[in-house]
Coordinates of C-alpha atoms in Angstrom, one line a residue:
X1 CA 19.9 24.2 7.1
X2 CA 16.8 22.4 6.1
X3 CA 18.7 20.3 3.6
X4 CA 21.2 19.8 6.1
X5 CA 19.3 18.4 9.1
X6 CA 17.7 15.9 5.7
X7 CA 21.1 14.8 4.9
X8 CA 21.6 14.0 8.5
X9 CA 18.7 12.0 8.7
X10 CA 19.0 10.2 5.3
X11 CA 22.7 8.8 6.6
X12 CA 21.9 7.6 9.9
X13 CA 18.5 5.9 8.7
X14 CA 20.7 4.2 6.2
X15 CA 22.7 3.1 8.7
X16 CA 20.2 1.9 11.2
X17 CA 18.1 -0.1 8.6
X18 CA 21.0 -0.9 5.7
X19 CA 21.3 -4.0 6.8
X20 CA 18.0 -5.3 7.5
X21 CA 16.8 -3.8 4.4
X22 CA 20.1 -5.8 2.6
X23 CA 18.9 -8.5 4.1
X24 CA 15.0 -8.7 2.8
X25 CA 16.2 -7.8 -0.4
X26 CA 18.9 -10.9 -1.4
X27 CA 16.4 -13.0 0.8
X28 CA 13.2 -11.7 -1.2
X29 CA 14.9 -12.5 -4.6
X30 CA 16.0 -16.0 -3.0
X31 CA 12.6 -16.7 -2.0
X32 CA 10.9 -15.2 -6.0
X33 CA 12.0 -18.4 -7.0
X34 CA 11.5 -21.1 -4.6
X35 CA 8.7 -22.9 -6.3
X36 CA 11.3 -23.4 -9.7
X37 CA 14.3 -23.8 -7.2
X38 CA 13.0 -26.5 -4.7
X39 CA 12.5 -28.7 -7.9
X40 CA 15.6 -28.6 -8.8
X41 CA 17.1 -29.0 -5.6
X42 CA 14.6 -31.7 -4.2
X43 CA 13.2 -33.8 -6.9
X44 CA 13.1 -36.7 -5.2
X45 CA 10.7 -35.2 -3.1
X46 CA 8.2 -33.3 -5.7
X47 CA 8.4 -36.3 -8.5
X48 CA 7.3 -39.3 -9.2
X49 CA 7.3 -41.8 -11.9
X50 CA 4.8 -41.1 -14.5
X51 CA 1.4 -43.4 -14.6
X52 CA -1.4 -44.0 -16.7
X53 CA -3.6 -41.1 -16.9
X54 CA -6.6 -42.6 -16.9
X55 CA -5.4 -43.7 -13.2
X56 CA -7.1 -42.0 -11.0
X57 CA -5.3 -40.9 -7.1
X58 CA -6.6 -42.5 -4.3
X59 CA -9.3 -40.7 -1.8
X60 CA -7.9 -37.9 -0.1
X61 CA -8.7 -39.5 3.2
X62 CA -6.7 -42.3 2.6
X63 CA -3.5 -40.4 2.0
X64 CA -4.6 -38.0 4.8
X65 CA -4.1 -40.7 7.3
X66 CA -1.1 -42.0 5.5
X67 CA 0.5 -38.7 6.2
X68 CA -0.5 -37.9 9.6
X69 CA 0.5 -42.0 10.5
X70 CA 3.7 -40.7 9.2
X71 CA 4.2 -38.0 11.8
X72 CA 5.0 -38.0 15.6
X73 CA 1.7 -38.0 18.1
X74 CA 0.7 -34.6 18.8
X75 CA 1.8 -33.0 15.4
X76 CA -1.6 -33.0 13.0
X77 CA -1.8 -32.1 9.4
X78 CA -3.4 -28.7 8.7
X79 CA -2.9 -28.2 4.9
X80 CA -2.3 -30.6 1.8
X81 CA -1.0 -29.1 -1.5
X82 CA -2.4 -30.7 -4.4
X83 CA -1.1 -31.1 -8.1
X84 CA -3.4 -32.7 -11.0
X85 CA 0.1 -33.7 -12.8
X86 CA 0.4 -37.1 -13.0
X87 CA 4.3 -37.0 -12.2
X88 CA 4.2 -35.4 -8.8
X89 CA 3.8 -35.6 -5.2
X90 CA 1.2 -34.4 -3.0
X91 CA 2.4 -32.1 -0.3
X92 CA 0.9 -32.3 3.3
X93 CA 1.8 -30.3 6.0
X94 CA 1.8 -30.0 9.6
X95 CA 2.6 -26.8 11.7
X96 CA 2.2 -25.5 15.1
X97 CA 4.1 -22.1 15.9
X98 CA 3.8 -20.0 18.9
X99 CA 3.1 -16.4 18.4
X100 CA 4.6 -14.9 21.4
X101 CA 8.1 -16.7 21.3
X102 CA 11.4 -15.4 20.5
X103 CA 13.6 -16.7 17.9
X104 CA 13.1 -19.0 14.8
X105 CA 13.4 -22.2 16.7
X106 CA 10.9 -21.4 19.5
X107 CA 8.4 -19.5 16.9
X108 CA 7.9 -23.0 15.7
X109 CA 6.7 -25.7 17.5
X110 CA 6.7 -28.4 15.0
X111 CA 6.5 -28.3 10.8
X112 CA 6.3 -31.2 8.8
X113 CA 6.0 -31.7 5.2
X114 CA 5.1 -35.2 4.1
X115 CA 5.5 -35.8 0.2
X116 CA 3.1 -38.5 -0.4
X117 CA 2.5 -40.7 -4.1
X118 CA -1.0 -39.8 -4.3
X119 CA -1.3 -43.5 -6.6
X120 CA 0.1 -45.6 -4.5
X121 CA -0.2 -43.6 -1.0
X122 CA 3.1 -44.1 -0.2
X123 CA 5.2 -41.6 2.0
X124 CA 8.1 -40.7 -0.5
X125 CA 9.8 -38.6 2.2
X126 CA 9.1 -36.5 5.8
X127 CA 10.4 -33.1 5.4
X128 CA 11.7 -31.4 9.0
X129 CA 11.0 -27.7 7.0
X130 CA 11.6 -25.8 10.5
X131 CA 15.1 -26.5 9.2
X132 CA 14.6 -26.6 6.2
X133 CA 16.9 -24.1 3.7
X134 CA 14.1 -22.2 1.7
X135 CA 12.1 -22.0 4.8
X136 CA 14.9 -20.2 6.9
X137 CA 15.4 -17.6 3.9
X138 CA 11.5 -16.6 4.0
X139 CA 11.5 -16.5 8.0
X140 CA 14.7 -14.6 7.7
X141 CA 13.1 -12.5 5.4
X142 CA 9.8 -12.0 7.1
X143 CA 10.8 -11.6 10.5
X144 CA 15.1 -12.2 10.7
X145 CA 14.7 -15.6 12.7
X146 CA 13.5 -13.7 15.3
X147 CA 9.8 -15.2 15.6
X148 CA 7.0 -13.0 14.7
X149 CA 6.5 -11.0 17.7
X150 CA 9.8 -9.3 17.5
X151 CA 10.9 -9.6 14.4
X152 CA 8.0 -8.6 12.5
X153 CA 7.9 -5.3 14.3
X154 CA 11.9 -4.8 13.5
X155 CA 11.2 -6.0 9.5
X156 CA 8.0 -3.7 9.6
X157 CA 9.6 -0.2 11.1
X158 CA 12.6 -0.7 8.8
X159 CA 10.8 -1.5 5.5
X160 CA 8.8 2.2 6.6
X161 CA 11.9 4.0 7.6
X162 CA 13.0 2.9 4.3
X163 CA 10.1 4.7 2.1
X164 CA 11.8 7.9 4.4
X165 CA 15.0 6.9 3.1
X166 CA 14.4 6.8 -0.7
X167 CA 12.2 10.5 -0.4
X168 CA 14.7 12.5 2.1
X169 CA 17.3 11.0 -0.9
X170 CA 15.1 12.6 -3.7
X171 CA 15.6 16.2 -2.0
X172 CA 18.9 15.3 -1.8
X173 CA 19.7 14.5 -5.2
X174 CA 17.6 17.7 -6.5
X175 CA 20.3 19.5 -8.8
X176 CA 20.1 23.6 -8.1
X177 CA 20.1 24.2 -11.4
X178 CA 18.9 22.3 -13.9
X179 CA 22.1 23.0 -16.7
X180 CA 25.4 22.5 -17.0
X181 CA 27.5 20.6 -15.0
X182 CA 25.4 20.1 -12.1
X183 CA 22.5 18.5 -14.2
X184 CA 25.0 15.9 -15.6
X185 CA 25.9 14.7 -12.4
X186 CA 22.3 14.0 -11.5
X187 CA 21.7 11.5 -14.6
X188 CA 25.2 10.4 -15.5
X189 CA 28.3 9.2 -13.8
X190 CA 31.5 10.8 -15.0
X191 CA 34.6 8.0 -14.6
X192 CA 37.2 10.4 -15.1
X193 CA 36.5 11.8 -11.8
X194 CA 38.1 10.9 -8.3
X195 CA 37.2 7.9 -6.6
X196 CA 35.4 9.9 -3.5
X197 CA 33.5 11.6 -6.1
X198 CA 32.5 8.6 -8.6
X199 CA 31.3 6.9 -5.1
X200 CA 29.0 9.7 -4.7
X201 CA 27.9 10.0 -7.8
X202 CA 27.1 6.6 -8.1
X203 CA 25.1 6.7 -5.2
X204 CA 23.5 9.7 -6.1
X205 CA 22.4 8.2 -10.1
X206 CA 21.7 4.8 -9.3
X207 CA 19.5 6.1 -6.6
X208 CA 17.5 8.1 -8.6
X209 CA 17.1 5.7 -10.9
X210 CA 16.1 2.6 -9.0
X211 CA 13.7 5.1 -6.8
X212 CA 10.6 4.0 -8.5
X213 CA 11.2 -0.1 -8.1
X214 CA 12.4 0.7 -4.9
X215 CA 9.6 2.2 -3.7
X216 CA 7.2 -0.3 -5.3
X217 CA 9.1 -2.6 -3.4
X218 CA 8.4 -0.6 0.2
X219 CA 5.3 0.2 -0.4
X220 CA 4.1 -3.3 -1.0
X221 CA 5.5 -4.6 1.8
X222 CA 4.4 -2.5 3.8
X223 CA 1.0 -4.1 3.1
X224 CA 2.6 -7.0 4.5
X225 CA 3.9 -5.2 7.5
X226 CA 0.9 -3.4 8.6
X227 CA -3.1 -4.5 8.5
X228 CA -4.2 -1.2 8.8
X229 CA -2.3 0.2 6.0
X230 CA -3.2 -3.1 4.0
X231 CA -6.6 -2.3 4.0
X232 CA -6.4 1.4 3.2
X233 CA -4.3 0.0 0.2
X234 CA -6.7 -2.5 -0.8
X235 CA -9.7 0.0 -0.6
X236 CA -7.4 2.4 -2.9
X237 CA -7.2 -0.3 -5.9
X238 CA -10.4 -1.2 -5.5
X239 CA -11.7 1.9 -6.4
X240 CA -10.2 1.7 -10.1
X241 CA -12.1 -1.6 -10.4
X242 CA -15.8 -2.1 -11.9
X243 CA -17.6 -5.3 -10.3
X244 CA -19.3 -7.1 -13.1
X245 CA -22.9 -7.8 -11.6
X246 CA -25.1 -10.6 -13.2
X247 CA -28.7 -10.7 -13.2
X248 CA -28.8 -14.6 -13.5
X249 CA -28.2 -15.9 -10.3
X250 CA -25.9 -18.8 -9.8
X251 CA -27.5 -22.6 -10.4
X252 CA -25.7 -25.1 -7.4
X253 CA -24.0 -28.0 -8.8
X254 CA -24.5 -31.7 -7.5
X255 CA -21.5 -32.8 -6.6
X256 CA -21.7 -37.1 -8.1
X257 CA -21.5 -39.1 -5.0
X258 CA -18.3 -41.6 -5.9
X259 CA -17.0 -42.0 -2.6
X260 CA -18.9 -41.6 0.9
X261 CA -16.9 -39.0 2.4
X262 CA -17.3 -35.8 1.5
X263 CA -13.5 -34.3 0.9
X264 CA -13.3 -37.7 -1.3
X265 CA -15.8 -36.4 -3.4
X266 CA -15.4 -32.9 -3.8
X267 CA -11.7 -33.7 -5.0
X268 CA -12.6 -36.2 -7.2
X269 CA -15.2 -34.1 -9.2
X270 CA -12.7 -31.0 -8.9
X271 CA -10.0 -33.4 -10.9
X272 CA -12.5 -34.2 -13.0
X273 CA -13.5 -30.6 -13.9
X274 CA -9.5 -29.8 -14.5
X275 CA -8.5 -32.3 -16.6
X276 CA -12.0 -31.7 -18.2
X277 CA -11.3 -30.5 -22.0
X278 CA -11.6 -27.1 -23.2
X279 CA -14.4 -26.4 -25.5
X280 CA -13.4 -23.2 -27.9
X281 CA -15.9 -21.5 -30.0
X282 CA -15.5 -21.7 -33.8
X283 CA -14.9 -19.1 -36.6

């Protein structure tokens, strides 16, 4: 009876949440590789051509104000992405959304990307990412193009109902008795069997044996999904961790004064410590 009512509960689950879960999953391994895959797709946006390395970019100011000059009035830059490579564009980006609204195309006000030559300050090319492809598979994956109010909650409940999912199938799959025949069918698929059957067994191996990933997989976004569970994570892993204390406390740095603004400065020393060389002890 009790295994029963599970099996009942494992199917229609599955069926309520298959395809969102479906969904987050081609969209998640889309979105792993967006960073390699943009590149490819979109170099005339990321590169430039090479210069001198002893060049150094202009002040961040400067290209700040190219960038926002570059937008419409009203929309303002809120974030630049920065790359010491001396072959590639600086990113700056501009986004408004609104929290309450429903569907992708109201969730977001306005976002711009401007891919700026941080040499030569010139505006290689305005992105519209609203529209953009790789930005539509992480909002379908975050919230289904739903906005964030609404689809969040939809993503959230399923990703949890999922966890339910993968453990009501572990009771399931439990062999009663662990020899012979039925002990087979819970690690190994027989092909010699009926079609019906191969789909269950199927079903019933690969499950067991992708449980662990799977769950990984839940479990991790559901720190995503839900603040309060985040934390309660967080707190868990941070109890296997020792926090290195030091008795010496920390010396400030002056920051060399090259330009008058302050951003202006702070980037240009942080470039200078990157591209600073590595001293490695010898022996």
């Amino acid at each position: 009876m009790i295994k029963s009512s599970i099996l009942w509960l494992h199917k229609w689950l599955g069926i309520i949440t298959g395809i969102i879960v479906f969904i987050l999953s081609i969209t998640g391994c889309i979105y792993t590789f967006q960073d390699e895959l943009k590149l490819w797709a979109y170099p005339e946006r990321y590169f430039i051509a090479p210069v001198d390395s002893s060049l150094p970019p202009l002040p961040l100011s400067t290209l700040l104000h190219n960038a926002q000059h570059s937008l419409d009035e009203g929309q303002k830059i809120s974030r630049v992405d920065l790359y010491p490579a001396k072959d590639r564009t600086w990113v700056f980006r501009a986004m408004k959304t609104d929290e309450k609204a429903f569907g992708h195309w109201n969730y977001f006000r306005y976002y711009k990307r401007v891919f700026i030559n941080p040499y030569t300050g010139k505006v290689q090319q305005v992105e519209n990412t609203k529209t953009e492809f790789f930005q539509l598979v992480l909002q379908l994956h975050l919230n289904l193009l739903l906005g964030k109010k609404y689809g969040h909650a939809l993503v959230s409940w399923s990703t949890a109902l999922f966890i339910v999912i993968l453990l009501s199938g572990i009771v399931l799959w439990w062999p009663k008795k662990w020899k012979g025949k039925n002990l087979r069918r819970s690690f190994w698929v027989d092909t010699k069997v009926k079609w019906k059957r191969l789909n269950h067994d199927l079903h019933n191996v690969i499950g067991f044996y992708s449980l662990f990933i799977a769950l990984a997989f839940a479990i991790t976004g559901l720190a995503f999904a839900f603040p309060g569970f985040k934390k309660t994570y967080i707190a868990t892993f941070n109890l296997f961790q020792q926090e290195a204390t030091s008795k010496t406390p920390a010396v400030p740095t002056p920051i060399p004064l090259a330009y008058e603004k302050f951003q202006d400065n702070a980037l240009h020393y942080s470039l200078k410590i990157i591209r600073r060389p590595k001293c490695f002890p010898s022996g």
